[in-house]
Amino acid sequence: MNPKSKKISQRFLTNDKILTMKTYLKLFLFAGLTSAGVSSSQATQTNLVQAMAFKLTAWSQGAPVTNGNTVTIKANSQSVVTKDVLTWLGVATTNNFTGAQLLMVNQLGVPSSKSHTIVRVKVAGVTNNVDVSAFFGVITYAPTVNSYSYNVSNNVVSAGKYYGYWGFYFLETTNNPLLPVTFHVNGFGVDSVVNVTGKNKMVIGMADQFGITNAVGTGLVNGNPFLITGNVSITGKNVETQP
Amino acid sequence: MRIRILFPYLLLVGATLLFVGWYRFQTGRHASLQAAATPSAPVAADKASPRLPAPTEILPITPATPVATTPDPQDIDNRIADLAELAMNNDADSLNLILASLTDANPQIRAAALEAVIQFNSPEAIPPLQAVLAKVELPQEKVDVQAAIDYLKLPSFSQTETTNPQP
């Protein structure tokens, strides 16, 4: 069994009902990391903070344009980047997320810890984190194909790469049904596990650098369907400590 | 007797001094002519003093000692995180900082800057990107920059569809 993958149950939220993810849907992305490491802490908690980024293209049906006897119908392609997702999250949570960051936070070195998706807003030097985990979900459709190594004596897993078929969801929640846009994309993804080093350049843990490229899916905007393609990534090796 | 002995000696010393004086005059004149022929020669300095030695005459030219060129991975990670943070802003200063990193010597920084430009999602970045495209040498980077330009030409979904819903 792949020592990295973890079977984690996760509630999946759709527009009108809540589905419980079955255990075979491994969500090791959101679990964040495979713990080789160590670090953690006695009094303080060390978090791995990564940036979540979207680079997508939405394809929607344009309205017919009549010019004499000719009616022209065009497919519209429009960009969807992280800022757009933040704008929609702001609408759903009645916040202003202009200039905010969409981040994934995992407790470093604690594989079973729950990961959080947060929006970090900095206003006048004051940082405020809004938990938006409920709007996101990741699903693994098939067992990953893995390239990694581990030490048989202590079971420590080295950095490696995990290839899989993933789905990524951006959905309304029962508490926040006002999300203007919802979508999900599926595609081939690569999860590269890399070392995270501390200030003294010692390895203090590992971090997933996750990306689904050329994903395809569908979405809804104001009740109208659209196709969506592109990339979703969760990357970064920033470490923060909190009391 | 004494004069007979001293005279040839004084003659020899005088001839030697004359020769040394002539030699110094000739080499100084030669160096001045050479310096004047060089476009960047400091003519004013030559006028102020008969001849200033070039730095290379004082310190011989030696190959530069190679400084450690391997950047600190932690610094690179920090810069990449900074670029991702700048990408979420909407001001011109942030965009300019991102654009400045497009020509960084480190390919990781360049890639992160390109990603940040995309996330900034402003058509104002297209002309600078086209300028960068003209200078990029690596084929894959050319493809990436061109793809970023094409992507930035797309209208934003959130500014059109969500504000102008279809009937």
Coordinates of C-alpha atoms in Angstrom, one line a residue:
Chain A
M1 CA 0.0 0.0 0.0
N2 CA 1.2 3.4 -0.8
P3 CA 2.3 4.8 2.6
K4 CA 1.6 8.3 1.5
S5 CA -2.0 7.9 0.5
K6 CA -4.4 8.3 3.3
K7 CA -8.0 7.4 3.4
I8 CA -9.8 10.3 4.7
S9 CA -13.4 10.8 4.9
Q10 CA -14.5 14.1 3.7
R11 CA -17.9 15.7 3.5
F12 CA -18.6 16.8 0.1
L13 CA -21.0 19.6 -0.3
T14 CA -23.2 20.1 -3.4
N15 CA -25.8 22.7 -4.1
D16 CA -28.6 20.9 -2.3
K17 CA -27.3 18.0 -0.4
I18 CA -24.3 16.8 1.4
L19 CA -22.5 13.7 0.3
T20 CA -20.1 11.8 2.4
M21 CA -17.0 10.8 0.6
K22 CA -16.3 7.2 0.8
T23 CA -13.1 6.0 2.3
Y24 CA -11.7 4.9 -1.0
L25 CA -11.7 8.5 -2.2
K26 CA -8.4 9.3 -0.9
L27 CA -7.8 12.9 -0.3
F28 CA -4.2 13.0 0.4
L29 CA -3.8 16.3 -1.2
F30 CA -5.8 18.1 1.4
A31 CA -4.1 16.0 4.1
G32 CA -1.2 17.9 2.9
L33 CA 1.9 16.1 3.7
T34 CA 3.5 12.9 4.3
S35 CA 5.3 13.2 7.4
A36 CA 8.9 12.3 7.3
G37 CA 9.8 14.8 9.3
V38 CA 9.8 15.8 12.5
S39 CA 9.7 19.2 13.8
S40 CA 6.5 20.1 15.1
S41 CA 6.8 21.5 18.4
Q42 CA 6.2 21.4 22.1
A43 CA 4.4 24.7 22.6
T44 CA 4.0 26.1 19.2
Q45 CA 2.4 24.7 16.1
T46 CA 4.2 24.8 12.8
N47 CA 2.0 25.2 9.7
L48 CA 2.8 24.7 6.1
V49 CA 1.1 27.6 4.2
Q50 CA 0.7 27.1 0.4
A51 CA -0.9 29.2 -2.3
M52 CA -3.9 27.9 -4.2
A53 CA -4.0 29.1 -7.8
F54 CA -6.5 28.8 -10.6
K55 CA -5.7 29.5 -14.3
L56 CA -8.8 28.4 -16.1
T57 CA -10.8 29.3 -19.2
A58 CA -14.6 29.3 -19.2
W59 CA -16.3 28.6 -22.4
S60 CA -19.9 29.8 -22.7
Q61 CA -22.4 30.2 -25.4
G62 CA -22.6 33.7 -26.7
A63 CA -25.9 35.3 -27.7
P64 CA -26.9 35.3 -31.4
V65 CA -26.1 38.4 -33.3
T66 CA -28.3 39.1 -36.3
N67 CA -26.9 41.1 -39.3
G68 CA -29.4 41.1 -42.1
N69 CA -30.0 37.5 -43.0
T70 CA -27.0 36.2 -41.2
V71 CA -27.2 35.1 -37.6
T72 CA -23.8 34.7 -35.9
I73 CA -23.4 32.6 -32.8
K74 CA -20.0 32.6 -31.0
A75 CA -18.5 30.6 -28.2
N76 CA -17.1 33.0 -25.6
S77 CA -13.9 32.2 -23.9
Q78 CA -13.1 34.0 -20.7
S79 CA -10.4 33.8 -18.1
V80 CA -10.9 32.6 -14.6
V81 CA -8.0 33.2 -12.2
T82 CA -7.6 33.1 -8.4
K83 CA -8.8 36.7 -8.1
D84 CA -12.2 35.7 -9.6
V85 CA -12.6 32.9 -7.2
L86 CA -11.8 35.3 -4.3
T87 CA -14.4 37.7 -5.6
W88 CA -17.0 35.0 -5.7
L89 CA -16.0 33.8 -2.2
G90 CA -16.3 37.4 -1.0
V91 CA -19.9 37.5 -2.4
A92 CA -20.8 34.3 -0.7
T93 CA -19.3 35.2 2.6
T94 CA -20.2 38.9 2.4
N95 CA -16.6 40.0 2.6
N96 CA -14.3 42.1 0.5
F97 CA -11.5 39.9 -0.6
T98 CA -9.7 42.4 -2.8
G99 CA -6.0 41.9 -2.5
A100 CA -6.5 38.8 -0.4
Q101 CA -4.7 35.5 -0.7
L102 CA -6.2 32.1 -1.1
L103 CA -4.1 29.7 1.0
M104 CA -4.0 26.1 2.1
V105 CA -2.8 25.5 5.6
N106 CA -1.6 22.2 7.0
Q107 CA 0.0 21.4 10.2
L108 CA 3.5 20.4 9.4
G109 CA 4.6 16.9 10.4
V110 CA 1.1 15.8 11.5
P111 CA -0.3 13.7 8.6
S112 CA -3.7 13.2 10.1
S113 CA -4.3 16.9 10.8
K114 CA -7.2 18.6 9.1
S115 CA -6.2 21.0 6.4
H116 CA -7.8 24.3 5.9
T117 CA -8.4 26.5 3.0
I118 CA -8.3 30.1 4.1
V119 CA -8.6 33.6 2.6
R120 CA -6.0 35.8 4.2
V121 CA -6.8 39.5 4.2
K122 CA -4.4 42.2 5.3
V123 CA -5.9 45.5 6.2
A124 CA -3.8 48.2 7.7
G125 CA -1.2 45.7 9.0
V126 CA -3.8 43.5 10.5
T127 CA -4.1 40.0 9.1
N128 CA -7.4 38.3 9.2
N129 CA -8.0 34.6 8.1
V130 CA -11.4 33.5 6.9
D131 CA -11.9 29.8 6.6
V132 CA -13.4 28.8 3.3
S133 CA -12.6 25.1 3.4
A134 CA -16.3 24.2 3.0
F135 CA -16.3 25.6 -0.6
F136 CA -13.6 23.3 -1.9
G137 CA -13.2 19.6 -2.3
V138 CA -10.7 17.3 -4.0
I139 CA -11.5 13.7 -5.0
T140 CA -9.1 11.0 -6.2
Y141 CA -10.8 8.9 -8.8
A142 CA -8.2 6.2 -9.1
P143 CA -5.2 4.9 -7.1
T144 CA -2.2 7.1 -7.8
V145 CA 0.8 5.8 -9.6
N146 CA 3.8 6.6 -7.5
S147 CA 7.5 7.2 -7.8
Y148 CA 9.1 7.4 -4.3
S149 CA 11.5 5.6 -2.0
Y150 CA 11.5 4.8 1.7
N151 CA 13.8 3.5 4.3
V152 CA 12.9 0.0 5.4
S153 CA 14.4 0.4 8.9
N154 CA 12.4 3.5 9.9
N155 CA 9.7 3.7 7.2
V156 CA 10.7 7.3 6.4
V157 CA 9.5 8.2 2.9
S158 CA 11.7 10.3 0.7
A159 CA 10.5 13.0 -1.6
G160 CA 8.7 11.6 -4.7
K161 CA 6.1 12.1 -7.3
Y162 CA 2.5 10.8 -7.3
Y163 CA 0.5 10.8 -10.5
G164 CA -3.3 10.5 -10.4
Y165 CA -6.7 11.3 -11.7
W166 CA -8.2 14.0 -9.6
G167 CA -11.4 16.0 -9.4
F168 CA -11.5 19.5 -8.0
Y169 CA -14.7 21.1 -6.8
F170 CA -15.7 24.7 -6.1
L171 CA -19.2 24.5 -4.6
E172 CA -21.8 26.3 -2.6
T173 CA -22.4 25.3 1.0
T174 CA -25.6 25.1 2.9
N175 CA -24.5 28.0 5.0
N176 CA -23.4 30.1 2.1
P177 CA -25.7 29.4 -0.9
L178 CA -24.9 32.7 -2.6
L179 CA -21.8 31.6 -4.5
P180 CA -22.3 33.2 -7.9
V181 CA -20.3 30.6 -9.8
T182 CA -19.7 27.0 -9.1
F183 CA -17.6 24.5 -11.1
H184 CA -15.7 21.3 -11.0
V185 CA -12.8 20.1 -13.1
N186 CA -11.3 16.7 -13.5
G187 CA -7.9 15.8 -14.9
F188 CA -4.5 14.3 -14.6
G189 CA -2.5 15.7 -11.8
V190 CA 1.0 15.4 -10.4
D191 CA 1.7 15.7 -6.7
S192 CA 5.4 16.3 -6.1
V193 CA 6.5 15.8 -2.6
V194 CA 9.5 18.0 -1.6
N195 CA 11.4 18.7 1.5
V196 CA 10.7 21.7 3.6
T197 CA 13.7 23.3 5.3
G198 CA 13.8 25.4 8.4
K199 CA 15.9 28.4 9.2
N200 CA 18.9 26.3 10.0
K201 CA 18.5 24.5 6.6
M202 CA 17.5 21.3 8.3
V203 CA 14.6 19.4 6.8
I204 CA 11.6 19.9 9.0
G205 CA 9.0 18.1 6.9
M206 CA 7.6 17.6 3.5
A207 CA 5.2 19.4 1.3
D208 CA 3.0 18.5 -1.6
Q209 CA 3.3 20.6 -4.7
F210 CA 0.1 19.7 -6.4
G211 CA -1.2 20.6 -9.8
I212 CA -3.9 19.4 -12.2
T213 CA -3.1 20.6 -15.7
N214 CA -5.4 20.7 -18.7
A215 CA -8.3 19.8 -16.5
V216 CA -11.8 19.8 -18.0
G217 CA -15.2 20.3 -16.3
T218 CA -18.4 22.2 -16.1
G219 CA -19.9 25.0 -14.1
L220 CA -22.9 27.2 -13.5
V221 CA -23.1 30.9 -13.5
N222 CA -26.4 32.5 -12.6
G223 CA -28.0 29.2 -13.6
N224 CA -26.3 29.1 -17.0
P225 CA -23.9 26.2 -17.8
F226 CA -20.4 26.7 -19.1
L227 CA -17.5 24.5 -19.9
I228 CA -14.2 25.1 -18.1
T229 CA -10.6 24.0 -18.8
G230 CA -7.2 24.8 -17.3
N231 CA -5.0 24.4 -14.4
V232 CA -5.4 24.2 -10.6
S233 CA -2.4 24.2 -8.3
I234 CA -1.5 24.2 -4.7
T235 CA 2.2 25.1 -4.2
G236 CA 4.6 26.7 -1.8
K237 CA 6.9 25.8 1.1
N238 CA 6.2 28.6 3.4
V239 CA 6.3 27.7 7.1
E240 CA 4.6 29.7 9.8
T241 CA 4.5 29.1 13.5
Q242 CA 1.6 29.9 15.7
P243 CA 1.3 29.8 19.4
Chain B
M1 CA 96.3 63.0 -10.0
R2 CA 93.1 63.3 -8.2
I3 CA 91.5 65.3 -11.0
R4 CA 92.6 62.8 -13.5
I5 CA 91.0 60.1 -11.7
L6 CA 87.8 61.9 -10.9
F7 CA 87.1 63.4 -14.3
P8 CA 86.3 60.2 -16.2
Y9 CA 84.2 59.1 -13.2
L10 CA 82.2 62.3 -13.2
L11 CA 81.8 62.1 -17.0
L12 CA 80.4 58.6 -16.7
V13 CA 77.9 59.6 -14.0
G14 CA 76.8 62.6 -16.1
A15 CA 76.3 60.5 -19.2
T16 CA 74.3 57.9 -17.1
L17 CA 72.0 60.7 -15.7
L18 CA 71.5 62.1 -19.2
F19 CA 70.5 58.7 -20.5
V20 CA 68.1 58.0 -17.6
G21 CA 66.5 61.4 -18.1
W22 CA 66.1 60.9 -21.9
Y23 CA 64.6 57.4 -21.3
R24 CA 62.0 58.6 -18.8
F25 CA 61.0 61.4 -21.1
Q26 CA 60.5 59.1 -24.0
T27 CA 58.3 56.5 -22.1
G28 CA 56.2 59.2 -20.5
R29 CA 55.5 60.8 -23.9
H30 CA 54.7 57.4 -25.4
A31 CA 52.1 56.6 -22.6
S32 CA 50.5 60.1 -23.0
L33 CA 50.1 59.6 -26.7
Q34 CA 48.5 56.2 -26.1
A35 CA 46.1 57.5 -23.5
A36 CA 45.0 60.3 -25.8
A37 CA 44.3 57.9 -28.6
T38 CA 41.9 56.0 -26.2
P39 CA 38.3 57.4 -26.4
S40 CA 37.6 57.1 -22.7
A41 CA 41.0 58.6 -21.8
P42 CA 40.8 61.2 -19.1
V43 CA 42.3 64.1 -21.0
A44 CA 41.8 66.6 -18.2
A45 CA 43.6 64.4 -15.8
D46 CA 46.5 64.2 -18.2
K47 CA 46.7 68.0 -18.2
A48 CA 46.5 68.3 -14.5
S49 CA 49.4 65.9 -13.9
P50 CA 52.0 64.8 -16.4
R51 CA 51.0 61.2 -16.2
L52 CA 48.8 59.2 -13.8
P53 CA 49.4 55.5 -13.9
A54 CA 46.6 53.4 -15.1
P55 CA 45.0 51.1 -12.4
T56 CA 46.2 48.1 -14.2
E57 CA 49.8 49.3 -13.8
I58 CA 49.4 49.4 -10.0
L59 CA 47.2 46.3 -9.7
P60 CA 47.9 43.6 -12.4
I61 CA 44.8 42.3 -14.2
T62 CA 43.8 39.0 -12.6
P63 CA 40.8 36.9 -13.3
A64 CA 37.9 37.8 -11.1
T65 CA 37.4 35.5 -8.1
P66 CA 34.2 33.6 -8.7
V67 CA 31.6 34.5 -6.1
A68 CA 29.1 31.8 -5.0
T69 CA 26.5 32.0 -7.7
T70 CA 24.2 29.4 -6.2
P71 CA 21.3 31.2 -4.7
D72 CA 19.9 30.3 -1.3
P73 CA 16.8 28.0 -1.9
Q74 CA 15.1 29.7 1.0
D75 CA 15.5 33.1 -0.7
I76 CA 14.1 31.7 -3.9
D77 CA 11.1 30.3 -2.0
N78 CA 10.5 33.6 -0.3
R79 CA 10.7 35.5 -3.6
I80 CA 8.2 33.1 -5.2
A81 CA 5.9 33.6 -2.3
D82 CA 6.2 37.4 -2.6
L83 CA 5.4 37.2 -6.3
A84 CA 2.3 35.2 -5.5
E85 CA 1.3 37.8 -3.0
L86 CA 1.9 40.7 -5.3
A87 CA -0.2 38.9 -8.0
M88 CA -3.3 39.3 -5.8
N89 CA -3.0 43.1 -5.7
N90 CA -4.4 45.5 -8.4
D91 CA -2.0 48.4 -8.2
A92 CA 0.6 49.4 -10.8
D93 CA 3.5 49.2 -8.4
S94 CA 2.8 45.5 -7.8
L95 CA 2.6 44.8 -11.5
N96 CA 5.9 46.6 -12.1
L97 CA 7.6 44.6 -9.4
I98 CA 6.3 41.4 -11.0
L99 CA 7.3 42.5 -14.5
A100 CA 10.8 43.3 -13.2
S101 CA 11.2 39.7 -12.2
L102 CA 10.4 38.4 -15.7
T103 CA 14.0 38.9 -16.7
D104 CA 15.6 37.5 -13.5
A105 CA 18.6 35.4 -13.9
N106 CA 17.0 32.5 -12.0
P107 CA 14.6 30.4 -14.1
Q108 CA 12.5 29.6 -11.1
I109 CA 11.9 33.3 -10.4
R110 CA 11.1 33.9 -14.0
A111 CA 8.5 31.1 -14.1
A112 CA 7.0 32.4 -10.8
A113 CA 6.9 35.9 -12.2
L114 CA 5.1 34.7 -15.4
E115 CA 2.6 32.9 -13.2
A116 CA 2.1 36.0 -11.1
V117 CA 1.5 38.1 -14.3
I118 CA -1.2 35.7 -15.3
Q119 CA -2.7 35.8 -11.8
F120 CA -2.5 39.6 -11.8
N121 CA -4.7 39.3 -14.9
S122 CA -4.3 42.8 -16.4
P123 CA -4.1 43.6 -20.1
E124 CA -1.6 46.3 -19.2
A125 CA 1.0 43.5 -18.8
I126 CA 0.7 42.5 -22.5
P127 CA 3.1 45.1 -24.0
P128 CA 5.9 44.4 -21.4
L129 CA 5.4 40.7 -22.0
Q130 CA 5.8 41.2 -25.7
A131 CA 9.0 43.1 -25.0
V132 CA 10.2 40.2 -22.9
L133 CA 9.1 37.7 -25.6
A134 CA 11.5 39.4 -28.0
K135 CA 14.4 38.9 -25.7
V136 CA 13.7 35.4 -24.5
E137 CA 16.1 32.8 -25.9
L138 CA 14.9 29.5 -24.5
P139 CA 12.2 27.9 -26.8
Q140 CA 10.0 26.7 -23.9
E141 CA 10.1 30.1 -22.2
K142 CA 9.0 31.7 -25.5
V143 CA 6.0 29.3 -25.7
D144 CA 5.1 30.1 -22.0
V145 CA 5.3 33.9 -22.5
Q146 CA 3.3 33.7 -25.7
A147 CA 0.7 31.6 -23.9
A148 CA 0.5 34.1 -21.1
I149 CA 0.0 36.9 -23.6
D150 CA -2.8 35.0 -25.3
Y151 CA -4.4 34.3 -21.9
L152 CA -4.3 37.9 -20.8
K153 CA -6.1 38.9 -24.0
L154 CA -9.2 36.9 -22.8
P155 CA -11.9 38.9 -21.0
S156 CA -12.4 38.2 -17.4
F157 CA -15.2 35.8 -16.6
S158 CA -16.1 37.5 -13.3
Q159 CA -16.4 40.9 -14.9
T160 CA -18.6 39.8 -17.7
E161 CA -20.7 36.8 -16.9
T162 CA -21.4 37.5 -13.3
T163 CA -22.2 41.1 -13.7
N164 CA -24.1 40.6 -17.0
P165 CA -26.0 37.4 -16.6
Q166 CA -27.4 35.9 -19.7
P167 CA -31.2 36.1 -20.2

